[in-house]
Short mmCIF file of C-alpha atoms in Angstrom, two decimals:
data_model
loop_
_atom_site.label_atom_id
_atom_site.label_comp_id
_atom_site.label_asym_id
_atom_site.label_seq_id
_atom_site.Cartn_x
_atom_site.Cartn_y
_atom_site.Cartn_z
CA ALA G 93 0.00 0.00 0.00
CA GLN G 94 1.04 3.58 -0.58
CA SER G 95 0.49 6.82 1.28
CA VAL G 96 1.21 10.48 0.58
CA THR G 97 1.91 13.25 3.06
CA GLN G 98 1.53 16.92 2.23
CA LEU G 99 2.49 18.66 5.45
CA ASP G 100 1.50 22.16 4.39
CA SER G 101 -2.24 22.65 4.16
CA GLN G 102 -1.83 26.25 2.98
CA VAL G 103 1.08 28.21 1.55
CA PRO G 104 0.72 31.99 1.22
CA VAL G 105 3.19 33.70 -1.09
CA PHE G 106 3.57 37.02 -2.86
CA GLU G 107 3.45 37.29 -6.62
CA GLU G 108 6.80 36.71 -8.37
CA ALA G 109 8.24 34.99 -5.29
CA PRO G 110 9.51 31.39 -5.43
CA VAL G 111 7.48 28.59 -3.87
CA GLU G 112 7.97 24.98 -2.84
CA LEU G 113 5.09 22.60 -2.04
CA ARG G 114 6.27 19.57 -0.17
CA CYS G 115 5.27 15.97 -0.84
CA ASN G 116 6.54 12.81 0.80
CA TYR G 117 5.35 9.33 0.00
CA SER G 118 5.56 5.85 1.45
CA SER G 119 5.57 2.67 -0.60
CA SER G 120 7.06 -0.82 -0.49
CA VAL G 121 7.07 -1.08 -4.29
CA SER G 122 8.16 1.04 -7.23
CA VAL G 123 5.96 4.04 -7.86
CA TYR G 124 4.90 6.66 -10.32
CA LEU G 125 4.38 10.15 -8.90
CA PHE G 126 2.09 12.98 -9.95
CA TRP G 127 1.10 16.52 -9.14
CA TYR G 128 -2.46 17.60 -9.93
CA VAL G 129 -3.92 21.10 -9.71
CA GLN G 130 -7.54 21.88 -8.87
CA TYR G 131 -9.04 25.29 -9.53
CA PRO G 132 -12.29 26.22 -7.72
CA ASN G 133 -15.28 24.20 -8.88
CA GLN G 134 -13.21 22.36 -11.44
CA GLY G 135 -11.86 18.86 -11.80
CA LEU G 136 -8.27 17.80 -11.29
CA GLN G 137 -5.78 18.65 -13.99
CA LEU G 138 -2.48 16.83 -14.37
CA LEU G 139 0.40 19.24 -13.79
CA LEU G 140 3.35 16.89 -14.16
CA LYS G 141 4.36 13.29 -13.63
CA TYR G 142 7.40 11.16 -12.93
CA LEU G 143 7.33 7.74 -14.56
CA SER G 144 10.98 6.93 -15.16
CA GLY G 145 14.21 8.41 -16.44
CA SER G 146 15.29 11.90 -15.40
CA THR G 147 14.33 12.63 -11.82
CA LEU G 148 13.56 16.27 -12.65
CA VAL G 149 10.29 16.79 -14.47
CA GLU G 150 8.81 20.03 -15.72
CA SER G 151 5.41 21.36 -16.68
CA ILE G 152 4.58 23.75 -19.50
CA ASN G 153 3.71 26.57 -17.10
CA GLY G 154 6.99 26.75 -15.21
CA PHE G 155 6.51 24.24 -12.39
CA GLU G 156 9.04 21.51 -11.77
CA ALA G 157 9.34 18.58 -9.38
CA GLU G 158 12.24 16.34 -8.47
CA PHE G 159 11.91 12.70 -7.54
CA ASN G 160 14.20 11.86 -4.64
CA LYS G 161 14.07 8.15 -3.95
CA SER G 162 16.31 8.21 -0.89
CA GLN G 163 14.17 10.86 0.78
CA THR G 164 10.92 9.50 -0.71
CA SER G 165 10.00 13.00 -1.78
CA PHE G 166 8.54 14.70 -4.83
CA HIS G 167 8.48 18.41 -3.97
CA LEU G 168 6.92 20.88 -6.40
CA ARG G 169 8.69 24.17 -7.11
CA LYS G 170 8.23 27.29 -9.14
CA PRO G 171 10.82 30.09 -9.24
CA SER G 172 8.26 32.88 -9.74
CA VAL G 173 4.53 32.49 -9.10
CA HIS G 174 1.62 34.35 -10.67
CA ILE G 175 -1.75 35.29 -9.21
CA SER G 176 -3.26 32.71 -11.56
CA ASP G 177 -1.35 29.92 -9.80
CA THR G 178 -3.71 30.24 -6.84
CA ALA G 179 -5.28 26.79 -6.54
CA GLU G 180 -5.23 23.52 -4.62
CA TYR G 181 -2.32 21.22 -5.44
CA PHE G 182 -2.45 17.48 -4.86
CA CYS G 183 0.45 15.05 -4.87
CA ALA G 184 -0.43 11.48 -5.84
CA VAL G 185 1.30 8.13 -6.07
CA THR G 186 0.54 4.82 -7.73
CA SER G 187 2.38 1.55 -8.02
CA THR G 188 4.01 0.75 -11.33
CA GLY G 189 2.09 -2.50 -11.67
CA GLY G 190 -1.63 -3.19 -11.91
CA PHE G 191 -4.23 -0.74 -13.10
CA GLN G 192 -2.72 2.09 -11.15
CA LYS G 193 -5.31 3.64 -8.87
CA LEU G 194 -4.04 6.91 -7.49
CA VAL G 195 -3.44 7.58 -3.80
CA PHE G 196 -3.66 11.31 -3.09
CA GLY G 197 -2.34 13.55 -0.36
CA THR G 198 -4.65 15.93 1.45
CA GLY G 199 -3.65 18.84 -0.74
CA THR G 200 -1.90 22.19 -0.34
CA ARG G 201 -3.70 25.42 -1.04
CA LEU G 202 -1.38 27.91 -2.73
CA LEU G 203 -2.49 31.50 -2.14
CA VAL G 204 -0.70 34.06 -4.30
CA SER G 205 -1.25 37.69 -3.40
CA PRO G 206 -0.11 40.87 -5.17
CA GLY A 262 -17.44 15.00 -26.10
CA ALA A 263 -14.02 16.47 -25.58
CA GLY A 264 -13.83 15.72 -21.88
CA VAL A 265 -15.27 13.60 -19.10
CA SER A 266 -18.79 14.78 -18.35
CA GLN A 267 -20.50 14.29 -15.00
CA SER A 268 -24.12 14.96 -14.07
CA PRO A 269 -25.73 16.39 -12.14
CA ARG A 270 -23.22 19.04 -11.23
CA TYR A 271 -24.84 19.48 -7.82
CA LYS A 272 -27.20 17.21 -5.91
CA VAL A 273 -28.96 17.81 -2.61
CA ALA A 274 -30.50 14.71 -1.09
CA LYS A 275 -32.47 14.18 2.08
CA ARG A 276 -31.02 11.61 4.41
CA GLY A 277 -32.31 8.20 3.45
CA GLN A 278 -32.89 9.09 -0.19
CA ASP A 279 -31.29 7.12 -3.03
CA VAL A 280 -29.14 8.99 -5.57
CA ALA A 281 -27.59 8.17 -8.93
CA LEU A 282 -24.55 9.98 -10.30
CA ARG A 283 -23.66 9.72 -13.96
CA CYS A 284 -20.30 9.76 -15.71
CA ASP A 285 -19.79 10.04 -19.48
CA PRO A 286 -16.15 9.21 -20.19
CA ILE A 287 -14.23 10.30 -23.23
CA SER A 288 -15.35 8.19 -26.18
CA GLY A 289 -13.27 5.05 -26.57
CA HIS A 290 -11.69 5.22 -23.15
CA VAL A 291 -11.26 1.75 -21.72
CA SER A 292 -10.56 2.56 -18.09
CA LEU A 293 -12.96 4.38 -15.77
CA PHE A 294 -12.41 5.33 -12.12
CA TRP A 295 -14.61 6.80 -9.40
CA TYR A 296 -13.13 8.82 -6.55
CA GLN A 297 -14.71 10.46 -3.51
CA GLN A 298 -13.38 13.81 -2.30
CA ALA A 299 -14.58 14.93 1.12
CA LEU A 300 -14.31 18.58 2.07
CA GLY A 301 -10.70 19.54 2.71
CA GLN A 302 -9.38 16.14 1.72
CA GLY A 303 -7.73 14.58 -1.29
CA PRO A 304 -9.69 12.27 -3.56
CA GLU A 305 -10.01 8.67 -2.42
CA PHE A 306 -10.38 5.71 -4.76
CA LEU A 307 -13.79 4.04 -4.88
CA THR A 308 -13.86 1.66 -7.84
CA TYR A 309 -12.34 0.85 -11.24
CA PHE A 310 -13.80 -0.46 -14.50
CA GLN A 311 -12.01 -1.84 -17.51
CA ASN A 312 -14.66 -1.68 -20.22
CA GLU A 313 -17.77 -3.17 -18.56
CA ALA A 314 -15.84 -5.26 -16.02
CA GLN A 315 -15.58 -3.90 -12.50
CA LEU A 316 -12.09 -5.04 -11.59
CA ASP A 317 -11.75 -3.36 -8.21
CA LYS A 318 -14.42 -2.11 -5.83
CA SER A 319 -12.31 -2.20 -2.72
CA GLY A 320 -12.76 1.52 -2.05
CA LEU A 321 -16.55 1.50 -1.85
CA PRO A 322 -17.30 2.54 1.77
CA SER A 323 -20.29 0.26 2.32
CA ASP A 324 -22.80 -1.96 0.57
CA ARG A 325 -24.96 1.13 0.09
CA PHE A 326 -22.60 2.13 -2.72
CA PHE A 327 -22.96 0.47 -6.09
CA ALA A 328 -21.39 1.26 -9.47
CA GLU A 329 -22.05 -0.08 -12.92
CA ARG A 330 -20.87 0.37 -16.49
CA PRO A 331 -23.07 -2.07 -18.41
CA GLU A 332 -21.99 -1.26 -21.97
CA GLY A 333 -18.45 -0.21 -21.28
CA SER A 334 -19.07 3.50 -21.74
CA VAL A 335 -21.37 5.48 -19.42
CA SER A 336 -21.07 4.66 -15.74
CA THR A 337 -23.46 5.26 -12.85
CA LEU A 338 -22.57 5.45 -9.18
CA LYS A 339 -25.58 4.75 -7.00
CA ILE A 340 -25.82 5.47 -3.30
CA GLN A 341 -28.73 3.99 -1.39
CA ARG A 342 -30.17 5.39 1.82
CA THR A 343 -27.81 8.36 1.80
CA GLN A 344 -26.28 9.52 5.06
CA GLN A 345 -24.64 12.80 6.00
CA GLU A 346 -21.17 11.31 5.82
CA ASP A 347 -21.78 10.63 2.11
CA SER A 348 -21.60 14.37 1.45
CA ALA A 349 -18.62 14.87 -0.85
CA VAL A 350 -17.57 15.58 -4.41
CA TYR A 351 -17.64 12.45 -6.52
CA LEU A 352 -15.07 12.50 -9.30
CA CYS A 353 -14.97 10.32 -12.37
CA ALA A 354 -11.85 9.80 -14.48
CA SER A 355 -11.21 7.89 -17.67
CA SER A 356 -8.17 6.68 -19.54
CA LEU A 357 -7.66 5.46 -23.09
CA GLY A 358 -5.75 2.39 -22.03
CA THR A 359 -4.93 0.60 -18.85
CA ASP A 360 -1.93 2.77 -18.08
CA ILE A 361 -1.61 6.10 -16.34
CA TYR A 362 -0.77 8.32 -19.29
CA GLY A 363 -4.16 9.59 -20.38
CA TYR A 364 -5.99 9.94 -17.08
CA THR A 365 -8.64 12.70 -17.45
CA PHE A 366 -10.90 13.83 -14.61
CA GLY A 367 -14.41 15.22 -14.85
CA SER A 368 -15.51 18.28 -12.87
CA GLY A 369 -17.33 16.12 -10.36
CA THR A 370 -20.75 15.96 -8.72
CA ARG A 371 -21.10 17.72 -5.39
CA LEU A 372 -23.47 15.70 -3.21
CA THR A 373 -24.91 17.31 -0.09
CA VAL A 374 -27.00 15.14 2.21
CA VAL A 375 -29.27 17.11 4.55
#
């Protein structure tokens, strides 16, 4: 079984400042890792994923995350946030075998203010 | 349609009432998942279909919850004798294959039991 811990329930930050949203996972088997974003009253949108290969993965809108197997972490970072990045961010894990149901963390609300 | 469609968008049910939530996946998508997202929490897995076969229903909270996908396309999640703890957003997701690459979520149905 897998589990995901997102320690920060809310992260306030000023526009154009850097941000890091933390994610730690637990699993006895190999995993795939994901970050999803949820805007108010909308469904989850895939932000980025780690499946294999390079441990640093990037999204098209400037976010990046690094898979660290020794620390069982997959922290999400952005060097300069925009007001439009205000949303709920969920880290998720699934095992590499089977049909891959996702196990989500409890989410981190990113609040970007001017 | 272009995305995963869920209806109704909102549902208010009196305690004890039966409800049915509908999910229209992207045409041709083989895999279909249901998740439950309680307020302030991450989504939690309920059940998984591959075409019309329900391969995993381990996440269904009780025998009051029932899901079907009789023709391998549209799916219905039914909750009998609703209780207040059933209040949540119910998310449907579909995927073209049986892997994690094309996982698309709908906007969800917000169920409120009063």
